[in-house]
Amino acid sequence: MSINWKKTTLILLDILIGAYLVLAVTAFNKPDVKATVCSEVKINLAKDILEGFLTPDEVKQLLQKKQLYPIAKPMKEINTRAIEEYLKASPYIETAECYKTQSGHICIDIHQRMPVMRVLADNGDNYYLDNNGNILPGDLRYANNTVVATGTISRSYAKKSLTELGNIIAADPFWQSQIVQINVTHDGVEMIPRVGNHVIWIGKPVDIDRKLDRLRKFYKYGLSHAGWNKYERISVEFDNQIVCKKVRNKR
């Protein structure tokens, strides 16, 4: 009886591969002695065009107050889902993901809500408006130079009409540094610049990109030669034109 060496070799290879896979799975699932307790917590805040409300230290404090901060706790007792749900309940956090590593670390990845405008309305409202039009409490310390909106502003108007304007200003370094205040009147919106004594009238907050593009060109080719304090009012309300009112001479 002859031995089919080719078939025998294939069978032996199958057995060896199967044994290796069993050992590999067992080894990977074997608890790491170092991972019995949490040795480090990594809090990662996603970067964006603007800074969010919270720092890693403030996230740590939030978890400590709720007794959810996992450092030095047994890994098997750490509830990552509870940490996620607690953080996502914060009005300043959009998404939160928490997971364990084999080396005994807890990683927390956070996407914050990004404020693009602070609203101080005539009706007493004080809140932040984020890039998605969400209303955020205004009682939290926030150091970033977010444009301030004043005047006759209802919450529905802020969500519907001011979010786009806030996003455009926040996304452009020039406008972010130049526009310091927005004032809403009964017939439209005016902006107060950092440089120059003029008021910018944009009318209804529609076609904002085109209006600001015209204003940028006027700044570059007009005011840079005529002088930043020559006009007291600049209107970009209507298409294809800019209407300026000169400063009255003082006597």
Short mmCIF file of C-alpha atoms in Angstrom, two decimals:
data_model
loop_
_atom_site.label_atom_id
_atom_site.label_comp_id
_atom_site.label_asym_id
_atom_site.label_seq_id
_atom_site.Cartn_x
_atom_site.Cartn_y
_atom_site.Cartn_z
CA MET A 1 0.00 0.00 0.00
CA SER A 2 1.61 3.28 -1.12
CA ILE A 3 1.34 6.49 0.91
CA ASN A 4 -0.03 9.56 -0.78
CA TRP A 5 2.57 11.98 0.55
CA LYS A 6 0.96 15.00 -1.04
CA LYS A 7 -2.37 14.33 0.65
CA THR A 8 -0.66 13.46 3.95
CA THR A 9 1.35 16.69 3.85
CA LEU A 10 -1.77 18.76 3.24
CA ILE A 11 -3.55 17.08 6.17
CA LEU A 12 -0.59 17.75 8.47
CA LEU A 13 -0.49 21.40 7.35
CA ASP A 14 -4.21 21.74 8.09
CA ILE A 15 -3.67 20.29 11.57
CA LEU A 16 -0.73 22.62 12.26
CA ILE A 17 -2.64 25.70 11.03
CA GLY A 18 -5.66 24.75 13.16
CA ALA A 19 -3.46 24.29 16.23
CA TYR A 20 -1.80 27.65 15.62
CA LEU A 21 -5.14 29.43 15.33
CA VAL A 22 -6.37 27.87 18.58
CA LEU A 23 -3.19 28.93 20.38
CA ALA A 24 -3.33 32.42 18.88
CA VAL A 25 -6.93 33.00 19.92
CA THR A 26 -6.17 31.68 23.39
CA ALA A 27 -3.10 33.89 23.71
CA PHE A 28 -4.91 37.04 22.56
CA ASN A 29 -7.80 36.42 24.93
CA LYS A 30 -5.56 35.67 27.87
CA PRO A 31 -5.95 38.47 30.41
CA ASP A 32 -2.92 40.74 30.64
CA VAL A 33 -1.72 41.05 34.21
CA LYS A 34 -0.99 44.74 33.60
CA ALA A 35 -4.55 45.32 32.45
CA THR A 36 -6.28 44.25 35.65
CA VAL A 37 -6.69 47.91 36.67
CA CYS A 38 -6.91 51.12 34.67
CA SER A 39 -3.47 52.73 34.59
CA GLU A 40 -4.19 55.66 32.28
CA VAL A 41 -7.13 57.64 30.88
CA LYS A 42 -6.70 59.27 27.47
CA ILE A 43 -9.21 62.02 26.68
CA ASN A 44 -9.09 63.06 23.03
CA LEU A 45 -10.99 66.15 21.92
CA ALA A 46 -11.41 66.33 18.14
CA LYS A 47 -9.84 69.41 16.53
CA ASP A 48 -12.00 71.82 14.58
CA ILE A 49 -11.90 75.34 13.17
CA LEU A 50 -12.94 76.58 16.61
CA GLU A 51 -12.19 75.44 20.10
CA GLY A 52 -15.03 73.78 21.95
CA PHE A 53 -16.24 74.57 25.46
CA LEU A 54 -14.38 71.82 27.32
CA THR A 55 -10.75 70.95 27.98
CA PRO A 56 -9.54 67.43 28.89
CA ASP A 57 -9.22 68.53 32.52
CA GLU A 58 -12.83 69.71 32.56
CA VAL A 59 -14.00 66.38 31.10
CA LYS A 60 -12.02 64.64 33.85
CA GLN A 61 -13.75 66.78 36.48
CA LEU A 62 -17.17 65.96 35.03
CA LEU A 63 -16.45 62.22 35.32
CA GLN A 64 -15.01 62.58 38.81
CA LYS A 65 -18.14 64.35 40.07
CA LYS A 66 -20.22 61.44 38.80
CA GLN A 67 -17.67 58.92 40.19
CA LEU A 68 -17.13 57.60 36.67
CA TYR A 69 -13.48 58.52 36.27
CA PRO A 70 -11.87 55.10 35.73
CA ILE A 71 -8.27 55.54 36.89
CA ALA A 72 -7.10 52.75 39.28
CA LYS A 73 -10.42 50.94 38.96
CA PRO A 74 -10.53 47.24 37.99
CA MET A 75 -10.87 47.04 34.20
CA LYS A 76 -13.67 44.50 34.40
CA GLU A 77 -15.73 46.87 36.55
CA ILE A 78 -15.40 49.89 34.24
CA ASN A 79 -18.63 50.53 32.35
CA THR A 80 -17.63 52.26 29.13
CA ARG A 81 -21.25 52.58 28.02
CA ALA A 82 -22.13 54.49 31.20
CA ILE A 83 -19.24 56.89 30.58
CA GLU A 84 -20.40 57.47 26.99
CA GLU A 85 -24.03 58.07 27.94
CA TYR A 86 -23.12 60.47 30.73
CA LEU A 87 -20.85 62.56 28.49
CA LYS A 88 -23.34 62.63 25.60
CA ALA A 89 -25.94 64.04 28.01
CA SER A 90 -23.84 67.22 28.27
CA PRO A 91 -25.20 70.04 26.09
CA TYR A 92 -21.63 70.82 25.03
CA ILE A 93 -20.76 67.35 23.70
CA GLU A 94 -22.03 66.04 20.36
CA THR A 95 -20.57 62.50 20.39
CA ALA A 96 -18.50 60.45 22.85
CA GLU A 97 -16.87 57.04 22.42
CA CYS A 98 -15.18 55.17 25.26
CA TYR A 99 -13.22 51.92 24.95
CA LYS A 100 -10.64 49.77 26.74
CA THR A 101 -7.19 48.71 25.57
CA GLN A 102 -5.26 45.56 26.50
CA SER A 103 -2.56 47.67 28.10
CA GLY A 104 -4.95 48.89 30.79
CA HIS A 105 -5.87 52.24 29.26
CA ILE A 106 -9.29 53.83 28.87
CA CYS A 107 -9.64 55.99 25.75
CA ILE A 108 -12.38 58.61 25.42
CA ASP A 109 -12.88 60.28 22.03
CA ILE A 110 -15.09 63.37 22.08
CA HIS A 111 -16.56 65.62 19.41
CA GLN A 112 -17.76 68.85 20.94
CA ARG A 113 -20.49 71.17 19.78
CA MET A 114 -18.79 74.16 18.17
CA PRO A 115 -20.19 77.59 19.14
CA VAL A 116 -20.26 80.06 16.26
CA MET A 117 -22.19 82.87 17.92
CA ARG A 118 -23.25 84.16 21.31
CA VAL A 119 -26.74 85.64 21.47
CA LEU A 120 -27.58 88.42 23.92
CA ALA A 121 -31.11 89.26 22.85
CA ASP A 122 -33.30 92.17 23.88
CA ASN A 123 -35.73 89.72 25.49
CA GLY A 124 -33.07 88.65 28.01
CA ASP A 125 -31.98 85.46 26.25
CA ASN A 126 -28.32 84.57 26.77
CA TYR A 127 -27.05 81.50 24.95
CA TYR A 128 -24.61 80.15 22.38
CA LEU A 129 -25.58 79.00 18.90
CA ASP A 130 -23.57 76.07 17.58
CA ASN A 131 -22.65 75.24 13.98
CA ASN A 132 -25.75 73.06 13.60
CA GLY A 133 -28.18 75.64 14.96
CA ASN A 134 -28.48 74.10 18.41
CA ILE A 135 -29.08 76.32 21.44
CA LEU A 136 -26.41 75.91 24.13
CA PRO A 137 -26.50 77.40 27.65
CA GLY A 138 -24.68 80.70 27.93
CA ASP A 139 -23.57 80.30 31.54
CA LEU A 140 -20.37 78.37 30.81
CA ARG A 141 -17.03 80.18 30.64
CA TYR A 142 -15.82 80.38 27.06
CA ALA A 143 -12.61 82.19 26.15
CA ASN A 144 -12.82 82.11 22.36
CA ASN A 145 -13.68 85.34 20.53
CA THR A 146 -17.09 84.30 19.30
CA VAL A 147 -19.09 86.98 17.50
CA VAL A 148 -21.90 88.42 19.64
CA ALA A 149 -25.43 88.91 18.27
CA THR A 150 -27.73 91.49 19.87
CA GLY A 151 -31.11 92.97 19.11
CA THR A 152 -34.54 91.55 18.40
CA ILE A 153 -33.74 87.84 18.21
CA SER A 154 -36.14 85.00 18.84
CA ARG A 155 -34.74 81.51 19.20
CA SER A 156 -36.43 80.34 16.01
CA TYR A 157 -34.93 83.29 14.12
CA ALA A 158 -31.47 82.51 15.52
CA LYS A 159 -31.66 78.86 14.45
CA LYS A 160 -33.07 79.57 11.01
CA SER A 161 -31.39 82.83 10.00
CA LEU A 162 -28.22 83.36 12.04
CA THR A 163 -26.60 79.91 11.97
CA GLU A 164 -25.35 80.26 8.39
CA LEU A 165 -23.94 83.72 9.09
CA GLY A 166 -22.19 82.43 12.21
CA ASN A 167 -20.70 79.48 10.32
CA ILE A 168 -19.38 81.69 7.52
CA ILE A 169 -17.73 84.10 9.96
CA ALA A 170 -16.26 81.28 12.08
CA ALA A 171 -14.84 79.46 9.06
CA ASP A 172 -12.97 82.47 7.68
CA PRO A 173 -10.02 83.82 9.73
CA PHE A 174 -10.45 87.29 8.21
CA TRP A 175 -14.12 87.67 9.13
CA GLN A 176 -13.57 85.95 12.45
CA SER A 177 -11.11 88.66 13.44
CA GLN A 178 -12.92 91.55 11.73
CA ILE A 179 -16.58 91.10 12.76
CA VAL A 180 -17.11 91.54 16.50
CA GLN A 181 -20.87 92.09 16.72
CA ILE A 182 -24.08 91.46 14.81
CA ASN A 183 -27.17 93.52 15.53
CA VAL A 184 -30.62 92.39 14.40
CA THR A 185 -33.22 95.07 13.72
CA HIS A 186 -36.83 94.80 12.59
CA ASP A 187 -35.79 94.98 8.90
CA GLY A 188 -32.44 93.22 8.71
CA VAL A 189 -28.96 92.65 10.08
CA GLU A 190 -26.03 94.98 10.56
CA MET A 191 -22.47 94.05 11.51
CA ILE A 192 -19.94 95.95 13.58
CA PRO A 193 -16.30 95.55 12.43
CA ARG A 194 -13.18 95.62 14.58
CA VAL A 195 -11.32 97.93 12.17
CA GLY A 196 -13.07 101.06 10.89
CA ASN A 197 -15.84 103.25 12.30
CA HIS A 198 -18.48 102.11 9.82
CA VAL A 199 -21.50 99.86 10.22
CA ILE A 200 -22.03 97.12 7.61
CA TRP A 201 -25.62 96.67 6.51
CA ILE A 202 -26.41 93.29 4.92
CA GLY A 203 -30.22 93.44 5.08
CA LYS A 204 -31.89 90.06 5.23
CA PRO A 205 -29.40 87.30 6.13
CA VAL A 206 -29.59 85.60 2.73
CA ASP A 207 -26.94 85.17 0.01
CA ILE A 208 -24.40 85.89 2.73
CA ASP A 209 -21.43 84.45 0.84
CA ARG A 210 -21.95 86.78 -2.11
CA LYS A 211 -22.51 89.82 0.09
CA LEU A 212 -19.36 89.23 2.10
CA ASP A 213 -17.38 88.52 -1.05
CA ARG A 214 -18.36 91.97 -2.39
CA LEU A 215 -17.47 93.52 0.94
CA ARG A 216 -14.07 91.80 0.99
CA LYS A 217 -13.26 93.17 -2.49
CA PHE A 218 -14.39 96.64 -1.41
CA TYR A 219 -12.14 96.43 1.63
CA LYS A 220 -9.22 95.37 -0.56
CA TYR A 221 -9.64 97.75 -3.49
CA GLY A 222 -11.68 100.58 -1.97
CA LEU A 223 -11.10 101.23 1.72
CA SER A 224 -7.44 100.32 1.54
CA HIS A 225 -7.00 103.44 -0.67
CA ALA A 226 -9.81 105.74 0.53
CA GLY A 227 -9.23 105.12 4.24
CA TRP A 228 -11.00 102.90 6.75
CA ASN A 229 -12.77 105.78 8.49
CA LYS A 230 -14.13 107.58 5.42
CA TYR A 231 -17.60 106.00 5.61
CA GLU A 232 -20.04 105.58 8.47
CA ARG A 233 -22.28 103.07 6.72
CA ILE A 234 -21.57 100.45 4.02
CA SER A 235 -24.49 98.53 2.52
CA VAL A 236 -24.11 95.28 0.58
CA GLU A 237 -27.81 94.47 0.72
CA PHE A 238 -28.45 94.54 -3.03
CA ASP A 239 -26.79 92.49 -5.76
CA ASN A 240 -23.90 93.94 -7.78
CA GLN A 241 -23.64 97.15 -5.80
CA ILE A 242 -22.21 98.65 -2.64
CA VAL A 243 -23.80 101.81 -1.22
CA CYS A 244 -21.68 103.91 1.11
CA LYS A 245 -22.55 106.87 3.31
CA LYS A 246 -19.68 109.23 4.05
CA VAL A 247 -18.86 110.40 7.53
CA ARG A 248 -20.29 113.85 8.13
CA ASN A 249 -17.75 116.56 8.67
CA LYS A 250 -17.73 117.82 12.23
CA ARG A 251 -17.87 121.59 12.65
#
